[in-house]
PDB file of C-alpha atoms and ligand atoms in Angstrom:
ATOM      1  CA  MET A   1      70.479 -73.884 -16.684  1.00  0.00           C
ATOM      2  CA  ARG A   2      74.106 -72.975 -17.465  1.00  0.00           C
ATOM      3  CA  THR A   3      75.512 -70.001 -15.573  1.00  0.00           C
ATOM      4  CA  ASP A   4      76.361 -68.119 -18.784  1.00  0.00           C
ATOM      5  CA  ALA A   5      72.820 -68.707 -20.066  1.00  0.00           C
ATOM      6  CA  LEU A   6      71.422 -67.435 -16.760  1.00  0.00           C
ATOM      7  CA  LEU A   7      73.480 -64.235 -16.844  1.00  0.00           C
ATOM      8  CA  SER A   8      72.287 -63.445 -20.335  1.00  0.00           C
ATOM      9  CA  ARG A   9      68.663 -64.617 -19.715  1.00  0.00           C
ATOM     10  CA  PHE A  10      68.249 -62.222 -16.793  1.00  0.00           C
ATOM     11  CA  GLY A  11      69.971 -59.256 -18.428  1.00  0.00           C
ATOM     12  CA  TYR A  12      73.315 -59.108 -16.592  1.00  0.00           C
ATOM     13  CA  CYS A  13      75.654 -59.518 -19.571  1.00  0.00           C
ATOM     14  CA  SER A  14      76.064 -61.443 -22.824  1.00  0.00           C
ATOM     15  CA  ARG A  15      76.935 -65.143 -22.762  1.00  0.00           C
ATOM     16  CA  ARG A  16      80.390 -64.186 -24.018  1.00  0.00           C
ATOM     17  CA  GLU A  17      80.952 -61.743 -21.153  1.00  0.00           C
ATOM     18  CA  ALA A  18      79.794 -64.317 -18.594  1.00  0.00           C
ATOM     19  CA  ALA A  19      83.251 -65.931 -18.279  1.00  0.00           C
ATOM     20  CA  ALA A  20      84.678 -62.652 -16.904  1.00  0.00           C
ATOM     21  CA  TRP A  21      81.767 -62.303 -14.427  1.00  0.00           C
ATOM     22  CA  VAL A  22      82.389 -65.838 -13.184  1.00  0.00           C
ATOM     23  CA  LYS A  23      86.172 -65.354 -13.048  1.00  0.00           C
ATOM     24  CA  ARG A  24      85.771 -62.276 -10.863  1.00  0.00           C
ATOM     25  CA  GLY A  25      83.693 -64.335  -8.416  1.00  0.00           C
ATOM     26  CA  ARG A  26      80.534 -62.301  -8.961  1.00  0.00           C
ATOM     27  CA  VAL A  27      78.289 -65.383  -9.149  1.00  0.00           C
ATOM     28  CA  THR A  28      77.617 -67.737  -6.236  1.00  0.00           C
ATOM     29  CA  TYR A  29      75.442 -70.818  -6.180  1.00  0.00           C
ATOM     30  CA  ARG A  30      74.233 -72.405  -2.956  1.00  0.00           C
ATOM     31  CA  GLY A  31      76.837 -70.397  -1.066  1.00  0.00           C
ATOM     32  CA  LYS A  32      79.845 -71.289  -3.244  1.00  0.00           C
ATOM     33  CA  SER A  33      81.525 -69.305  -6.005  1.00  0.00           C
ATOM     34  CA  VAL A  34      80.659 -70.594  -9.453  1.00  0.00           C
ATOM     35  CA  LYS A  35      83.885 -71.784 -11.115  1.00  0.00           C
ATOM     36  CA  SER A  36      82.874 -72.110 -14.751  1.00  0.00           C
ATOM     37  CA  PRO A  37      80.316 -70.403 -17.033  1.00  0.00           C
ATOM     38  CA  SER A  38      79.105 -73.876 -18.034  1.00  0.00           C
ATOM     39  CA  GLU A  39      78.218 -74.817 -14.439  1.00  0.00           C
ATOM     40  CA  LYS A  40      74.522 -75.732 -14.130  1.00  0.00           C
ATOM     41  CA  VAL A  41      72.510 -73.779 -11.568  1.00  0.00           C
ATOM     42  CA  GLU A  42      68.938 -73.216 -10.343  1.00  0.00           C
ATOM     43  CA  PRO A  43      68.202 -69.499 -10.890  1.00  0.00           C
ATOM     44  CA  ALA A  44      66.347 -69.147  -7.574  1.00  0.00           C
ATOM     45  CA  GLU A  45      69.482 -70.211  -5.659  1.00  0.00           C
ATOM     46  CA  VAL A  46      71.999 -67.976  -7.425  1.00  0.00           C
ATOM     47  CA  LEU A  47      73.402 -64.704  -6.088  1.00  0.00           C
ATOM     48  CA  VAL A  48      74.983 -62.178  -8.428  1.00  0.00           C
ATOM     49  CA  ASP A  49      77.126 -59.613  -6.619  1.00  0.00           C
ATOM     50  CA  GLY A  50      75.528 -60.944  -3.445  1.00  0.00           C
ATOM     51  CA  GLU A  51      71.945 -60.308  -4.604  1.00  0.00           C
ATOM     52  CA  PRO A  52      69.300 -62.832  -5.672  1.00  0.00           C
ATOM     53  CA  VAL A  53      68.300 -62.894  -9.345  1.00  0.00           C
ATOM     54  CA  PRO A  54      65.229 -60.644  -9.678  1.00  0.00           C
ATOM     55  CA  PHE A  55      62.099 -62.396 -10.960  1.00  0.00           C
ATOM     56  CA  ALA A  56      63.962 -65.699 -11.340  1.00  0.00           C
ATOM     57  CA  ASP A  57      60.640 -67.491 -12.023  1.00  0.00           C
ATOM     58  CA  GLY A  58      59.537 -64.956 -14.631  1.00  0.00           C
ATOM     59  CA  LEU A  59      58.615 -61.311 -14.449  1.00  0.00           C
ATOM     60  CA  TYR A  60      54.966 -60.430 -13.758  1.00  0.00           C
ATOM     61  CA  VAL A  61      54.456 -56.791 -12.905  1.00  0.00           C
ATOM     62  CA  ALA A  62      51.433 -54.488 -12.629  1.00  0.00           C
ATOM     63  CA  PHE A  63      52.417 -50.944 -13.606  1.00  0.00           C
ATOM     64  CA  TYR A  64      50.497 -47.696 -13.170  1.00  0.00           C
ATOM     65  CA  LYS A  65      51.145 -46.211 -16.591  1.00  0.00           C
ATOM     66  CA  PRO A  66      51.343 -42.437 -16.468  1.00  0.00           C
ATOM     67  CA  LEU A  67      50.127 -40.228 -19.300  1.00  0.00           C
ATOM     68  CA  GLY A  68      52.507 -39.374 -22.127  1.00  0.00           C
ATOM     69  CA  CYS A  69      54.522 -42.584 -22.551  1.00  0.00           C
ATOM     70  CA  THR A  70      54.121 -45.157 -25.300  1.00  0.00           C
ATOM     71  CA  CYS A  71      53.711 -48.948 -25.051  1.00  0.00           C
ATOM     72  CA  SER A  72      56.356 -49.744 -27.638  1.00  0.00           C
ATOM     73  CA  HIS A  73      60.015 -50.786 -27.786  1.00  0.00           C
ATOM     74  CA  ARG A  74      60.721 -48.622 -30.816  1.00  0.00           C
ATOM     75  CA  GLU A  75      58.693 -45.416 -31.133  1.00  0.00           C
ATOM     76  CA  GLU A  76      59.967 -41.862 -30.651  1.00  0.00           C
ATOM     77  CA  GLY A  77      59.430 -40.100 -27.346  1.00  0.00           C
ATOM     78  CA  GLU A  78      59.152 -41.543 -23.859  1.00  0.00           C
ATOM     79  CA  LEU A  79      58.463 -45.278 -23.667  1.00  0.00           C
ATOM     80  CA  VAL A  80      56.987 -47.197 -20.725  1.00  0.00           C
ATOM     81  CA  TYR A  81      60.286 -49.144 -20.625  1.00  0.00           C
ATOM     82  CA  ASP A  82      62.170 -45.882 -19.924  1.00  0.00           C
ATOM     83  CA  LEU A  83      60.298 -45.719 -16.613  1.00  0.00           C
ATOM     84  CA  LEU A  84      61.258 -49.236 -15.503  1.00  0.00           C
ATOM     85  CA  PRO A  85      64.562 -50.723 -14.277  1.00  0.00           C
ATOM     86  CA  GLU A  86      67.091 -50.762 -17.124  1.00  0.00           C
ATOM     87  CA  MET A  87      67.990 -54.410 -16.533  1.00  0.00           C
ATOM     88  CA  TRP A  88      64.468 -55.503 -17.474  1.00  0.00           C
ATOM     89  CA  THR A  89      65.087 -54.314 -21.027  1.00  0.00           C
ATOM     90  CA  ALA A  90      68.141 -56.581 -21.290  1.00  0.00           C
ATOM     91  CA  ARG A  91      66.243 -59.740 -20.261  1.00  0.00           C
ATOM     92  CA  ASN A  92      65.874 -62.409 -22.920  1.00  0.00           C
ATOM     93  CA  PRO A  93      63.021 -63.329 -23.504  1.00  0.00           C
ATOM     94  CA  ALA A  94      62.175 -59.636 -23.467  1.00  0.00           C
ATOM     95  CA  VAL A  95      59.786 -57.926 -21.096  1.00  0.00           C
ATOM     96  CA  ASN A  96      56.667 -56.806 -22.976  1.00  0.00           C
ATOM     97  CA  THR A  97      53.442 -55.061 -22.116  1.00  0.00           C
ATOM     98  CA  VAL A  98      50.359 -57.295 -22.117  1.00  0.00           C
ATOM     99  CA  GLY A  99      48.394 -55.425 -24.774  1.00  0.00           C
ATOM    100  CA  ARG A 100      48.703 -51.666 -24.958  1.00  0.00           C
ATOM    101  CA  LEU A 101      47.325 -48.423 -23.628  1.00  0.00           C
ATOM    102  CA  ASP A 102      47.410 -45.293 -25.786  1.00  0.00           C
ATOM    103  CA  LYS A 103      50.008 -42.649 -25.073  1.00  0.00           C
ATOM    104  CA  GLU A 104      47.283 -40.422 -23.584  1.00  0.00           C
ATOM    105  CA  THR A 105      45.679 -43.191 -21.502  1.00  0.00           C
ATOM    106  CA  SER A 106      46.849 -43.837 -17.953  1.00  0.00           C
ATOM    107  CA  GLY A 107      46.202 -46.776 -15.654  1.00  0.00           C
ATOM    108  CA  LEU A 108      46.730 -50.440 -15.124  1.00  0.00           C
ATOM    109  CA  LEU A 109      49.174 -52.134 -17.485  1.00  0.00           C
ATOM    110  CA  LEU A 110      50.663 -55.605 -17.054  1.00  0.00           C
ATOM    111  CA  LEU A 111      54.237 -56.435 -18.074  1.00  0.00           C
ATOM    112  CA  THR A 112      55.772 -59.870 -18.409  1.00  0.00           C
ATOM    113  CA  ASP A 113      58.599 -61.865 -19.953  1.00  0.00           C
ATOM    114  CA  ASP A 114      56.341 -64.932 -20.111  1.00  0.00           C
ATOM    115  CA  GLY A 115      55.219 -65.191 -23.743  1.00  0.00           C
ATOM    116  CA  ALA A 116      52.590 -67.844 -22.968  1.00  0.00           C
ATOM    117  CA  PHE A 117      51.008 -65.642 -20.284  1.00  0.00           C
ATOM    118  CA  GLU A 118      51.033 -62.636 -22.601  1.00  0.00           C
ATOM    119  CA  HIS A 119      49.431 -64.661 -25.377  1.00  0.00           C
ATOM    120  CA  ALA A 120      46.758 -66.153 -23.113  1.00  0.00           C
ATOM    121  CA  MET A 121      45.849 -62.735 -21.704  1.00  0.00           C
ATOM    122  CA  THR A 122      45.531 -61.072 -25.111  1.00  0.00           C
ATOM    123  CA  SER A 123      43.850 -63.943 -26.948  1.00  0.00           C
ATOM    124  CA  PRO A 124      40.239 -63.188 -27.962  1.00  0.00           C
ATOM    125  CA  LYS A 125      39.272 -66.551 -26.428  1.00  0.00           C
ATOM    126  CA  HIS A 126      40.301 -65.285 -23.026  1.00  0.00           C
ATOM    127  CA  HIS A 127      37.862 -62.380 -22.534  1.00  0.00           C
ATOM    128  CA  VAL A 128      39.433 -60.889 -19.439  1.00  0.00           C
ATOM    129  CA  PRO A 129      37.127 -57.906 -18.777  1.00  0.00           C
ATOM    130  CA  LYS A 130      38.795 -54.522 -18.596  1.00  0.00           C
ATOM    131  CA  VAL A 131      37.261 -51.488 -16.926  1.00  0.00           C
ATOM    132  CA  TYR A 132      37.978 -47.908 -18.010  1.00  0.00           C
ATOM    133  CA  GLU A 133      37.029 -44.635 -16.324  1.00  0.00           C
ATOM    134  CA  PHE A 134      36.720 -41.655 -18.595  1.00  0.00           C
ATOM    135  CA  THR A 135      35.561 -38.097 -18.950  1.00  0.00           C
ATOM    136  CA  THR A 136      34.161 -36.616 -22.138  1.00  0.00           C
ATOM    137  CA  SER A 137      34.027 -33.155 -23.671  1.00  0.00           C
ATOM    138  CA  ALA A 138      30.269 -33.446 -24.373  1.00  0.00           C
ATOM    139  CA  PRO A 139      27.426 -35.057 -22.393  1.00  0.00           C
ATOM    140  CA  ILE A 140      27.081 -38.813 -22.818  1.00  0.00           C
ATOM    141  CA  PRO A 141      23.655 -39.581 -24.305  1.00  0.00           C
ATOM    142  CA  PRO A 142      21.715 -41.954 -21.997  1.00  0.00           C
ATOM    143  CA  GLY A 143      20.908 -44.128 -25.060  1.00  0.00           C
ATOM    144  CA  ALA A 144      24.595 -45.098 -25.224  1.00  0.00           C
ATOM    145  CA  VAL A 145      24.047 -47.538 -22.342  1.00  0.00           C
ATOM    146  CA  ALA A 146      21.624 -49.673 -24.362  1.00  0.00           C
ATOM    147  CA  LEU A 147      23.556 -49.262 -27.615  1.00  0.00           C
ATOM    148  CA  PHE A 148      26.845 -50.456 -26.068  1.00  0.00           C
ATOM    149  CA  ALA A 149      25.049 -53.339 -24.327  1.00  0.00           C
ATOM    150  CA  SER A 150      23.297 -54.426 -27.524  1.00  0.00           C
ATOM    151  CA  GLY A 151      26.329 -55.839 -29.303  1.00  0.00           C
ATOM    152  CA  GLU A 152      25.172 -53.942 -32.408  1.00  0.00           C
ATOM    153  CA  LEU A 153      27.529 -50.967 -32.453  1.00  0.00           C
ATOM    154  CA  VAL A 154      29.732 -51.117 -35.547  1.00  0.00           C
ATOM    155  CA  LEU A 155      32.723 -48.802 -35.311  1.00  0.00           C
ATOM    156  CA  GLN A 156      33.804 -46.718 -38.281  1.00  0.00           C
ATOM    157  CA  GLY A 157      35.912 -48.760 -40.691  1.00  0.00           C
ATOM    158  CA  GLU A 158      34.939 -52.117 -39.126  1.00  0.00           C
ATOM    159  CA  LYS A 159      32.600 -54.868 -40.265  1.00  0.00           C
ATOM    160  CA  SER A 160      31.855 -56.794 -37.088  1.00  0.00           C
ATOM    161  CA  PRO A 161      29.954 -55.149 -34.248  1.00  0.00           C
ATOM    162  CA  CYS A 162      31.562 -54.621 -30.833  1.00  0.00           C
ATOM    163  CA  LEU A 163      30.825 -57.252 -28.221  1.00  0.00           C
ATOM    164  CA  PRO A 164      28.278 -56.124 -25.619  1.00  0.00           C
ATOM    165  CA  ALA A 165      29.920 -53.692 -23.207  1.00  0.00           C
ATOM    166  CA  GLU A 166      28.670 -52.265 -19.918  1.00  0.00           C
ATOM    167  CA  LEU A 167      28.498 -48.491 -19.670  1.00  0.00           C
ATOM    168  CA  VAL A 168      27.735 -46.728 -16.389  1.00  0.00           C
ATOM    169  CA  ILE A 169      27.220 -42.980 -16.684  1.00  0.00           C
ATOM    170  CA  THR A 170      28.492 -41.462 -13.431  1.00  0.00           C
ATOM    171  CA  ASP A 171      28.087 -37.800 -14.381  1.00  0.00           C
ATOM    172  CA  SER A 172      26.909 -35.997 -17.522  1.00  0.00           C
ATOM    173  CA  CYS A 173      30.468 -36.106 -18.916  1.00  0.00           C
ATOM    174  CA  ALA A 174      31.977 -39.060 -17.015  1.00  0.00           C
ATOM    175  CA  GLY A 175      31.545 -42.805 -16.882  1.00  0.00           C
ATOM    176  CA  ARG A 176      32.911 -46.314 -16.556  1.00  0.00           C
ATOM    177  CA  LEU A 177      33.019 -48.756 -19.429  1.00  0.00           C
ATOM    178  CA  THR A 178      33.679 -52.498 -19.166  1.00  0.00           C
ATOM    179  CA  LEU A 179      35.007 -54.122 -22.343  1.00  0.00           C
ATOM    180  CA  HIS A 180      35.376 -57.821 -23.145  1.00  0.00           C
ATOM    181  CA  GLU A 181      37.652 -57.361 -26.140  1.00  0.00           C
ATOM    182  CA  GLY A 182      40.427 -54.981 -27.142  1.00  0.00           C
ATOM    183  CA  ARG A 183      40.074 -53.167 -30.437  1.00  0.00           C
ATOM    184  CA  TYR A 184      42.252 -50.281 -31.516  1.00  0.00           C
ATOM    185  CA  HIS A 185      41.362 -47.120 -29.516  1.00  0.00           C
ATOM    186  CA  GLN A 186      38.116 -48.861 -28.630  1.00  0.00           C
ATOM    187  CA  VAL A 187      36.898 -46.702 -25.744  1.00  0.00           C
ATOM    188  CA  ARG A 188      37.639 -43.472 -27.602  1.00  0.00           C
ATOM    189  CA  ARG A 189      35.968 -44.736 -30.780  1.00  0.00           C
ATOM    190  CA  MET A 190      32.857 -46.034 -29.011  1.00  0.00           C
ATOM    191  CA  LEU A 191      32.299 -42.740 -27.216  1.00  0.00           C
ATOM    192  CA  ALA A 192      33.061 -40.717 -30.340  1.00  0.00           C
ATOM    193  CA  ALA A 193      30.382 -42.808 -32.085  1.00  0.00           C
ATOM    194  CA  VAL A 194      27.746 -41.447 -29.661  1.00  0.00           C
ATOM    195  CA  GLY A 195      28.989 -37.843 -29.913  1.00  0.00           C
ATOM    196  CA  ALA A 196      30.905 -37.756 -26.613  1.00  0.00           C
ATOM    197  CA  PRO A 197      34.641 -37.524 -27.403  1.00  0.00           C
ATOM    198  CA  VAL A 198      36.883 -38.825 -24.626  1.00  0.00           C
ATOM    199  CA  GLU A 199      38.902 -36.218 -22.782  1.00  0.00           C
ATOM    200  CA  THR A 200      40.627 -38.340 -20.135  1.00  0.00           C
ATOM    201  CA  LEU A 201      40.924 -42.117 -19.975  1.00  0.00           C
ATOM    202  CA  CYS A 202      42.260 -44.428 -17.288  1.00  0.00           C
ATOM    203  CA  ARG A 203      42.157 -48.247 -17.103  1.00  0.00           C
ATOM    204  CA  VAL A 204      41.179 -49.119 -13.555  1.00  0.00           C
ATOM    205  CA  GLU A 205      40.640 -52.892 -13.659  1.00  0.00           C
ATOM    206  CA  ILE A 206      41.895 -55.964 -15.522  1.00  0.00           C
ATOM    207  CA  GLY A 207      39.845 -59.015 -14.547  1.00  0.00           C
ATOM    208  CA  PRO A 208      40.178 -59.448 -10.780  1.00  0.00           C
ATOM    209  CA  MET A 209      42.955 -56.828 -10.463  1.00  0.00           C
ATOM    210  CA  LYS A 210      41.934 -53.355  -9.349  1.00  0.00           C
ATOM    211  CA  LEU A 211      44.309 -50.410  -9.694  1.00  0.00           C
ATOM    212  CA  ALA A 212      43.013 -48.745  -6.504  1.00  0.00           C
ATOM    213  CA  ALA A 213      43.784 -51.848  -4.435  1.00  0.00           C
ATOM    214  CA  LEU A 214      47.432 -51.817  -5.539  1.00  0.00           C
ATOM    215  CA  HIS A 215      48.071 -48.385  -3.942  1.00  0.00           C
ATOM    216  CA  LEU A 216      50.429 -47.292  -6.722  1.00  0.00           C
ATOM    217  CA  GLN A 217      51.266 -43.793  -7.879  1.00  0.00           C
ATOM    218  CA  PRO A 218      51.665 -43.189 -11.640  1.00  0.00           C
ATOM    219  CA  GLY A 219      55.042 -44.642 -12.677  1.00  0.00           C
ATOM    220  CA  GLU A 220      55.120 -47.210  -9.837  1.00  0.00           C
ATOM    221  CA  TRP A 221      54.869 -50.972 -10.189  1.00  0.00           C
ATOM    222  CA  VAL A 222      54.313 -54.069  -8.099  1.00  0.00           C
ATOM    223  CA  GLU A 223      54.854 -57.782  -8.712  1.00  0.00           C
ATOM    224  CA  PHE A 224      51.767 -59.991  -9.020  1.00  0.00           C
ATOM    225  CA  ASP A 225      51.100 -63.718  -9.022  1.00  0.00           C
ATOM    226  CA  PRO A 226      50.005 -64.868 -12.503  1.00  0.00           C
ATOM    227  CA  LYS A 227      47.781 -67.477 -10.819  1.00  0.00           C
ATOM    228  CA  LEU A 228      45.435 -64.553 -10.171  1.00  0.00           C
ATOM    229  CA  PHE A 229      44.417 -64.891 -13.821  1.00  0.00           C
ATOM    230  CA  ALA A 230      44.482 -68.702 -14.031  1.00  0.00           C
ATOM    231  CA  GLY A 231      41.434 -70.173 -15.719  1.00  0.00           C
ATOM    232  CA  ARG A 232      40.090 -66.784 -16.829  1.00  0.00           C
TER     233      ARG A 232
HETATM  234  N1  URA B 301      40.618 -47.809 -25.465  1.00  0.00           N
HETATM  235  C1  URA B 301      41.207 -46.684 -25.903  1.00  0.00           C
HETATM  236  O1  URA B 301      40.612 -45.915 -26.637  1.00  0.00           O
HETATM  237  N2  URA B 301      42.459 -46.435 -25.514  1.00  0.00           N
HETATM  238  C2  URA B 301      43.162 -47.237 -24.685  1.00  0.00           C
HETATM  239  O2  URA B 301      44.305 -46.937 -24.346  1.00  0.00           O
HETATM  240  C3  URA B 301      42.532 -48.402 -24.227  1.00  0.00           C
HETATM  241  C4  URA B 301      41.258 -48.671 -24.629  1.00  0.00           C
END
């Protein structure tokens, strides 16, 4: 790829500004200063200000979303992107969340600049199971286990029933729910439908990835290999 395209692709500067970056000797390729913004380079072998290009093969990050921030580029208030390195926001293609968690949901959230990966992971065909841990403000009726598993629960305002989901009641007001689809506010709406409104909600697993195994604190992130999800 051209050096000016690289600088803009990875969020350093605009293509127009790239000439000045090159002129000042900020970009080196295979140990030599790049002389012209049109010079072709392999991103993995470029240094900018002496540092390798971050996520030169695409950005794949698992983030422990804290409570109170929104999975959006536009909304008011704190956004998940405000908690991540500023340069990620300038990358083009943009870094996006893979699906969303509500503002008041914490837990495992994937981010990527790979549109094909994002699409594959959110496509209904894909069915990557997601596990949520929650507490409720009223006891969970034991009958909810069979109802959620039946594939017959129709949420308010919807026509098609939810796919079968696995509910494990861990305490009178706490449980784990595994979903194989992602409808709007699905966990909250399913539990509200059985008279147990959700009080706290955290996504703890996405397919083979477990939040606990990543040893993150809320607000922290770690790179992952997208092959982890290959063929799922
Ligand atoms: N279900 C919800 O209700 N909220 C989320 O954030 C995710 C799943």
